[in-house]
Tab-separated table of C-alpha atoms and ligand atoms in Angstrom:
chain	number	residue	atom	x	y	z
A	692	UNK	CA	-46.507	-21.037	15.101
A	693	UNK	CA	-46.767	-23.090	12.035
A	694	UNK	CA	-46.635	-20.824	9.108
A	695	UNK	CA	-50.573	-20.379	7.451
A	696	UNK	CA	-48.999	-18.730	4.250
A	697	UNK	CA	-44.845	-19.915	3.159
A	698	UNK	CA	-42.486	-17.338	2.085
A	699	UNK	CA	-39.160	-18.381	2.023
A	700	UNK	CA	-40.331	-21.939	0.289
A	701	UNK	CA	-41.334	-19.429	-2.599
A	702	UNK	CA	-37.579	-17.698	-2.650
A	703	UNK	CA	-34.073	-18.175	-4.029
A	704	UNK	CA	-31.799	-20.736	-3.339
A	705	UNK	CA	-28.331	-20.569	-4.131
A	706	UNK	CA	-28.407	-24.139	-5.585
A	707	UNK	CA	-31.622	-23.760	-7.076
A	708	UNK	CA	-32.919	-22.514	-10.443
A	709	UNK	CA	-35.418	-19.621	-10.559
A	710	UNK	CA	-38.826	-20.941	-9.537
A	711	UNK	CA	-42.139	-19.841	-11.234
A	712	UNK	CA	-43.386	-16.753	-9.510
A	713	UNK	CA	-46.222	-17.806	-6.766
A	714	UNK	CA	-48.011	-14.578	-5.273
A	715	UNK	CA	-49.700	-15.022	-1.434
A	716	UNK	CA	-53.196	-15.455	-2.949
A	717	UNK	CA	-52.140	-18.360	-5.127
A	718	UNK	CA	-50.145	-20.324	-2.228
A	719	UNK	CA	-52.922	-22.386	-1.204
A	720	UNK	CA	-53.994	-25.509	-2.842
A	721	UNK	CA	-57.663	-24.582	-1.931
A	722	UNK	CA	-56.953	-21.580	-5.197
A	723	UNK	CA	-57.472	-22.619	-8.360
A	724	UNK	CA	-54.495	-21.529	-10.551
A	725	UNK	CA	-55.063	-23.065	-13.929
A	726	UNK	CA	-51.819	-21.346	-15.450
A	727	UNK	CA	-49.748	-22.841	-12.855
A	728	UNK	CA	-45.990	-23.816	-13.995
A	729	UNK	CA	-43.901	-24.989	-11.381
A	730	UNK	CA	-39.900	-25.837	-12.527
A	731	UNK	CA	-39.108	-29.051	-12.059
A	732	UNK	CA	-35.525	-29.317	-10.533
A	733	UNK	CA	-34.345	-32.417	-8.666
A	734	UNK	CA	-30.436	-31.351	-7.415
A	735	UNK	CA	-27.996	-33.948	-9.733
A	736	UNK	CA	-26.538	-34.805	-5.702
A	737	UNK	CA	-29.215	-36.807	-5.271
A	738	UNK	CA	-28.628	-39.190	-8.158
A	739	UNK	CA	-26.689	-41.968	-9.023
A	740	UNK	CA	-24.179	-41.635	-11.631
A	741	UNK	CA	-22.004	-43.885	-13.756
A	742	UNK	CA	-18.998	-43.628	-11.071
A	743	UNK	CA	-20.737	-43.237	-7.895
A	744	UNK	CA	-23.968	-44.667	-6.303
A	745	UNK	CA	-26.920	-41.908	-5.233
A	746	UNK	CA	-26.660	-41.065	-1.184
A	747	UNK	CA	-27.889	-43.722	0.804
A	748	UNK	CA	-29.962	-41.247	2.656
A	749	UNK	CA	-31.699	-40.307	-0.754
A	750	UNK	CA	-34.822	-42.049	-1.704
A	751	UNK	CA	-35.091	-43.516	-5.033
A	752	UNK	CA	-36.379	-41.429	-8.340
A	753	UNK	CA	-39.211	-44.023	-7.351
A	754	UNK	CA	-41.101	-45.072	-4.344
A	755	UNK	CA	-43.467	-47.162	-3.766
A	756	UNK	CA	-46.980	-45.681	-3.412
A	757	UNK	CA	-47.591	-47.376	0.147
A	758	UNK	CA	-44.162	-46.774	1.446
A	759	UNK	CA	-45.756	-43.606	0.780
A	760	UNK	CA	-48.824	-43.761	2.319
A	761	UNK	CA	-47.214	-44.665	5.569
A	762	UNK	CA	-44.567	-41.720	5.844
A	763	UNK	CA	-44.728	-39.857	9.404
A	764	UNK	CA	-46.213	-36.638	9.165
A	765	UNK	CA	-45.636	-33.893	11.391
A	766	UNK	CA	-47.424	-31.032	10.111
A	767	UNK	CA	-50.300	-31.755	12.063
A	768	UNK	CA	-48.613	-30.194	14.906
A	769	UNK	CA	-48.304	-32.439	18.047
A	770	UNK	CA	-50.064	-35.245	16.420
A	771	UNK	CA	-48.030	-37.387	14.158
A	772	UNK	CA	-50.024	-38.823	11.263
A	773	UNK	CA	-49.175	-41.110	8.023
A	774	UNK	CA	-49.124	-39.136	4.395
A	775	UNK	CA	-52.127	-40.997	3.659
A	776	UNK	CA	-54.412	-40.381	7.287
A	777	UNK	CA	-52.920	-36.748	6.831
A	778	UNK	CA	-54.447	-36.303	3.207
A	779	UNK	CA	-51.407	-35.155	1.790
A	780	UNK	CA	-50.903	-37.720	-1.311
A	781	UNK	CA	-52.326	-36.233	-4.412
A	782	UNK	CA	-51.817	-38.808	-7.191
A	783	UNK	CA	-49.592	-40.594	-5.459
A	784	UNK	CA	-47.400	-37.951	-5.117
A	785	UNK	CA	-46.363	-35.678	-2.128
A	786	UNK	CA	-47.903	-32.546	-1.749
A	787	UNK	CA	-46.783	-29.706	0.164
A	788	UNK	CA	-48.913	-29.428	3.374
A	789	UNK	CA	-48.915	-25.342	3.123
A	790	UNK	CA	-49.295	-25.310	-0.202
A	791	UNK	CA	-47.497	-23.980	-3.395
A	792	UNK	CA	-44.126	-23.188	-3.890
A	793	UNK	CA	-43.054	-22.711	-7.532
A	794	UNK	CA	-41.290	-26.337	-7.886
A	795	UNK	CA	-41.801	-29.490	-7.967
A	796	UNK	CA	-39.333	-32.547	-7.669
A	797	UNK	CA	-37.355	-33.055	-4.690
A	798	UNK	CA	-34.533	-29.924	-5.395
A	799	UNK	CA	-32.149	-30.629	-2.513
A	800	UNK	CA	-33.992	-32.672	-0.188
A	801	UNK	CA	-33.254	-36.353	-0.074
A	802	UNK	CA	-36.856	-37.479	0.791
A	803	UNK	CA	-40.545	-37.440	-1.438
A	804	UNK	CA	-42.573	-35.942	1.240
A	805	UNK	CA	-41.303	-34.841	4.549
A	806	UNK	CA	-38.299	-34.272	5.567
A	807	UNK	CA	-37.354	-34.506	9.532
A	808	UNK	CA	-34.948	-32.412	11.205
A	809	UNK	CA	-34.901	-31.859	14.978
A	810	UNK	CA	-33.348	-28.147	16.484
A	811	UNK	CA	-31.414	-27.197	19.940
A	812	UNK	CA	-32.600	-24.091	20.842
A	813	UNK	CA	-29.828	-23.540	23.657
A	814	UNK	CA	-30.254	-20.548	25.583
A	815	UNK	CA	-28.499	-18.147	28.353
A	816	UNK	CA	-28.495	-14.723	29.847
A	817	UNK	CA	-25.543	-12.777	28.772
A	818	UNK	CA	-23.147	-12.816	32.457
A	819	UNK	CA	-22.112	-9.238	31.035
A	820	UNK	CA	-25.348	-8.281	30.220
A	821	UNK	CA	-27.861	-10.532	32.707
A	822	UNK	CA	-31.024	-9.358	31.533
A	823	UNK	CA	-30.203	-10.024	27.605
A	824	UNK	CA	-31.446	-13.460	26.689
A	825	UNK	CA	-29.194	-15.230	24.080
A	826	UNK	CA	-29.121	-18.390	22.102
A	827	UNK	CA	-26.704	-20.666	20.299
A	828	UNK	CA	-26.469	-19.431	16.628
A	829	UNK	CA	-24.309	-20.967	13.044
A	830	UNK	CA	-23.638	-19.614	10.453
A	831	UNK	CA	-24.975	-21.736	7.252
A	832	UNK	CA	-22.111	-22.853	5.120
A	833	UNK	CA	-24.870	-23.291	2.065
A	834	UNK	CA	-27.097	-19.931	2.212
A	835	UNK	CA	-24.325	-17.626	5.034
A	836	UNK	CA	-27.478	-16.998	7.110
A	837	UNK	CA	-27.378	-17.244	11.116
A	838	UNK	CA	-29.485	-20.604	11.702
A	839	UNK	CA	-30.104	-23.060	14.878
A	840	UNK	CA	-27.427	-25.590	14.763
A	841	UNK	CA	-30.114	-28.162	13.821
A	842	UNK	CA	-30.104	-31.128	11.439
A	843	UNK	CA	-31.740	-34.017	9.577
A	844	UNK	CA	-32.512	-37.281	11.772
A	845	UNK	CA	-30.667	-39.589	10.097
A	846	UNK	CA	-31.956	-43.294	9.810
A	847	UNK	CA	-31.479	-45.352	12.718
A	848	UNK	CA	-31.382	-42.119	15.018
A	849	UNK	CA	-33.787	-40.533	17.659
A	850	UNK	CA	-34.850	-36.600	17.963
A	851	UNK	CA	-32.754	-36.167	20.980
A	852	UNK	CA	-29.927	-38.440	19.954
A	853	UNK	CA	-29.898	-35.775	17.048
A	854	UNK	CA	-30.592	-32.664	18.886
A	855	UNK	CA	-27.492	-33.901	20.703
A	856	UNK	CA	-25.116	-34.580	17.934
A	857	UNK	CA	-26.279	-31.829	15.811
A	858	UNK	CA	-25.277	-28.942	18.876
A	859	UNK	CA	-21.912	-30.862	18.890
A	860	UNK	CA	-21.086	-30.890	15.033
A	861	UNK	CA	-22.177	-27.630	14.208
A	862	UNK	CA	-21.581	-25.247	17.578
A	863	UNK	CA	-18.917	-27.113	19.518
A	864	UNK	CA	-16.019	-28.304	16.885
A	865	UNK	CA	-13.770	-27.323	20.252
A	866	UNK	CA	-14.556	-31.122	21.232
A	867	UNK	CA	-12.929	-32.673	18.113
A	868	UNK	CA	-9.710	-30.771	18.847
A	869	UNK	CA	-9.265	-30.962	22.589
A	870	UNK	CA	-9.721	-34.252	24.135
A	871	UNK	CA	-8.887	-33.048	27.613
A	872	UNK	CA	-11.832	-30.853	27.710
A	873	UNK	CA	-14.128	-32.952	25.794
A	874	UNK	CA	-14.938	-35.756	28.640
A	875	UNK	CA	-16.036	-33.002	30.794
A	876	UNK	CA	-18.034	-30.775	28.679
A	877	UNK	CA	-19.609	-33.747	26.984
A	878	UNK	CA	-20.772	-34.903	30.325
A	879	UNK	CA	-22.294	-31.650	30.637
A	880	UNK	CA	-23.366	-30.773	27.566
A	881	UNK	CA	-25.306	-34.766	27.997
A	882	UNK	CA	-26.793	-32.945	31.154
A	883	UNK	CA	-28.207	-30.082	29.746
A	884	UNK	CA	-29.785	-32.012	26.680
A	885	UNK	CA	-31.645	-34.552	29.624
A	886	UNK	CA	-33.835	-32.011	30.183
A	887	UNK	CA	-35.548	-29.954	26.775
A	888	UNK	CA	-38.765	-28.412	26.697
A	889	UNK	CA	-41.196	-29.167	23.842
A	890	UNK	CA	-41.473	-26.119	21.530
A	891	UNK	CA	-42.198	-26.802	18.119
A	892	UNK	CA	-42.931	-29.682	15.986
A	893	UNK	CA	-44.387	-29.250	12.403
A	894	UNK	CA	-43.741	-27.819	8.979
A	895	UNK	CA	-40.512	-25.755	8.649
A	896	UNK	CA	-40.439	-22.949	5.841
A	897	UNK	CA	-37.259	-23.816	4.533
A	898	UNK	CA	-35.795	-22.266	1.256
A	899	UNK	CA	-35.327	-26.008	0.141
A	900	UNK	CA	-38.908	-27.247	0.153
A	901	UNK	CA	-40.562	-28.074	-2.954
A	902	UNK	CA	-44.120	-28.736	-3.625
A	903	UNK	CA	-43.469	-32.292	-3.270
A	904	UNK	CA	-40.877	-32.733	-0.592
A	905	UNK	CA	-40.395	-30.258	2.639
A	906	UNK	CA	-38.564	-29.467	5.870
A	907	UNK	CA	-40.674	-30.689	9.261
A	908	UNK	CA	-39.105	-30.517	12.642
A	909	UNK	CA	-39.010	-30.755	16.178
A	910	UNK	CA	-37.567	-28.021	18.366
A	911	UNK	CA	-36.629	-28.188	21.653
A	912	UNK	CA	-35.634	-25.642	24.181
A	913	UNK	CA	-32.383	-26.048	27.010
A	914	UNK	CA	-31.913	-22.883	29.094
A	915	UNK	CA	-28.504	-22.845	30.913
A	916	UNK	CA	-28.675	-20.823	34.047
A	917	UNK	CA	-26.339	-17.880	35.627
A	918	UNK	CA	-23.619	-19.709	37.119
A	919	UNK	CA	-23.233	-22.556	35.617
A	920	UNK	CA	-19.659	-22.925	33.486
A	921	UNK	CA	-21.797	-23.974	30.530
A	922	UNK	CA	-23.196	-20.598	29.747
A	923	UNK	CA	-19.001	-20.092	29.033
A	924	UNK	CA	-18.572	-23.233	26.929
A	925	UNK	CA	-16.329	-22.443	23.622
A	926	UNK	CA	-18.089	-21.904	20.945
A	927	UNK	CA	-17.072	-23.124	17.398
A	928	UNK	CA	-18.529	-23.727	13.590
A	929	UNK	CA	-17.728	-27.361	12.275
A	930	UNK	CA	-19.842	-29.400	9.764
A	931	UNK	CA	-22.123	-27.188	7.842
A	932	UNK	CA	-21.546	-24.674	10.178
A	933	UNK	CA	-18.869	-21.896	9.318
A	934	UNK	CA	-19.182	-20.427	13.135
A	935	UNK	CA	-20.724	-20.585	16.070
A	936	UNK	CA	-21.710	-17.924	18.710
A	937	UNK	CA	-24.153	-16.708	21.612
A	938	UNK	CA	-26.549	-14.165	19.676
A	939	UNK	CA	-28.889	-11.525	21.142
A	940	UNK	CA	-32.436	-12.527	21.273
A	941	UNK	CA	-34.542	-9.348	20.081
A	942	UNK	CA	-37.736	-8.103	18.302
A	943	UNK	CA	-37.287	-8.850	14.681
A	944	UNK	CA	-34.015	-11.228	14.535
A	945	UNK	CA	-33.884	-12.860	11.202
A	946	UNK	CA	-32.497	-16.308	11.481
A	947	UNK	CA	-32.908	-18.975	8.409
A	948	UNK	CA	-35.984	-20.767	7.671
A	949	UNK	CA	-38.664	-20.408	10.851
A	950	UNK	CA	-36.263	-20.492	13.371
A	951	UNK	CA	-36.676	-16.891	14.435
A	952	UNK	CA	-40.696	-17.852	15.217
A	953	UNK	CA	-39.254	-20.701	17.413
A	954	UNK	CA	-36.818	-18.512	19.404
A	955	UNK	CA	-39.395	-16.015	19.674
A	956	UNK	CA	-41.743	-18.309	21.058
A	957	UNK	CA	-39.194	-19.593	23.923
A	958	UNK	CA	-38.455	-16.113	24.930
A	959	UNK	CA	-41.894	-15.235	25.512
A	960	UNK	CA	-42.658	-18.374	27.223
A	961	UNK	CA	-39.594	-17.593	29.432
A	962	UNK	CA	-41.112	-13.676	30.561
A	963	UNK	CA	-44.570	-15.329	31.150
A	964	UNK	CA	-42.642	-18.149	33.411
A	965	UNK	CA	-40.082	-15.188	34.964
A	966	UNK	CA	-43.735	-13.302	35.243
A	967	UNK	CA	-45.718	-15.884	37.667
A	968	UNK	CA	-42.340	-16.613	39.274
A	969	UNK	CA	-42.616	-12.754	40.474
A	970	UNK	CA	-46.217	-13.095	41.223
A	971	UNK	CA	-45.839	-16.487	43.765
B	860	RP5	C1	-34.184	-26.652	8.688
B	860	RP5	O1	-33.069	-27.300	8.118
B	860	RP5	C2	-34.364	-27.310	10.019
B	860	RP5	O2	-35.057	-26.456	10.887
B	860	RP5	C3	-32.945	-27.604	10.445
B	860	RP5	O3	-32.397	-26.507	11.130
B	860	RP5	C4	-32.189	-27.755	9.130
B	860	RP5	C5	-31.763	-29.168	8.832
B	860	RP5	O4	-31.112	-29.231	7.594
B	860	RP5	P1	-29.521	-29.206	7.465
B	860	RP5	O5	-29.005	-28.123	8.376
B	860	RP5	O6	-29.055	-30.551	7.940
B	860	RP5	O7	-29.227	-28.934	6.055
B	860	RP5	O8	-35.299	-26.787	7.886
């Protein structure tokens, strides 16, 4: 499922300047390409000015080379490995495990190297529909494209403490604004995130990644099952979300970053399951 060739790490981003034009057969490191001009762009966000300090979550212009060296990797797949065991320090510098991508500098992402995000997949058959799988979608405030309601893992936090925030924030503003029903779908909502299934962790071809800092995540998969008043719960956009809603899962859905690969994935891991289930 990790992507062998990037595509959207090559494309526009609304906050970005143009990159330099990388075709399929120059992507790879392993091809020499001698002419090779990448922009430099790091986003002015991530910089301290006179009146305000840069984002705490931001590394400095600067790092030091074995801070570096021992930066968790997870495009390796399951295996997490250091920058340095994972070979992917060129000079002392980042470089993008997939390969190029027109820019170098951080552009909007706060860290030199990886960048870790962790994304609820949250799934249910449609009760009008029961055969039609569907899963928790946003709607991107920065790019307007239907996305996982994932984000970054913050310092200090775990992969599931995020998964579990994240969902919250982004697909379930309803809890900020109703107390009453808060304490009870919280307690549920903590229910349904004790129990994820593994389904991704690695590189993430995100329209943010440069050649020397990218997008890696974990995602993890929570099915809610007919009946339960969860596959009902009220759906709303907060954070960087703009809305929140239960979308069809079909051939072809186009979803931000990898995220439709992911989803993919889960639903044919589900038919396989539904599959032996039948055959017992
Ligand atoms: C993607 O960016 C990840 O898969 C995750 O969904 C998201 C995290 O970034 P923010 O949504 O916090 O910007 O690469």
């Amino acid at each position: 499922m990790a992507p062998v060739l990037h595509r959207r790490a090559r494309g526009a981003h609304p906050a970005y300047p143009k990159r330099s034009t990388v075709s399929d057969k120059l992507t790879p490191w392993r091809v020499v390409h001698a002419r090779y001009a990448p922009t430099v762009f790091c986003h002015p966000s991530l910089l301290a000015t006179a009146s305000k300090p840069k984002p705490a979550w931001a590394d400095d212009v600067v790092v030091p080379l074995k801070a570096l060296q021992s930066r968790i990797t997870w495009s390796r797949g399951r295996r997490s490995l250091t920058l340095k065991a994972a070979r992917l320090l060129v000079d002392g510098t980042p470089r993008n495990p997939v390969g190029r991508t027109g820019m170098v500098g951080r552009g909007l992402l706060g860290k030199w190297g990886p960048n870790h995000a962790a994304d609820p997949i949250v799934t249910r058959y449609d009760p009008a529909r029961p055969t039609q799988l569907q899963v928790v979608t946003i709607k991107r405030r920065d790019t307007g494209e239907d996305a996982l309601p994932g984000g970054m893992v913050d310092a200090g936090q775990t992969v599931p403490s995020t998964l579990r925030d994240e969902f919250k924030q982004e697909a379930l503003r309803t809890l900020e604004g109703n107390p009453g029903l808060s304490a009870e779908l919280e307690a549920r909502i903590d229910r349904l995130f004790d129990k994820g299934r593994p389904v991704y962790q690695g590189y993430v071809d995100d329209p943010r990644n440069t050649d020397n800092a990218w997008m890696e995540t974990q995602a993890v998969h929570f099915h809610i099952s007919p009946g339960d008043p969860m596959a009902d719960m009220p759906l709303a956009g907060g954070d960087d979300a703009v809305s929140a809603t239960w979308t069809d899962v079909t051939a072809g859905m186009r979803l931000y970053a990898s995220h439709a690969a992911w989803v993919d994935a889960v639903k044919v891991s589900m038919e396989r399951r539904a599959g032996m289930r039948a055959r017992a």
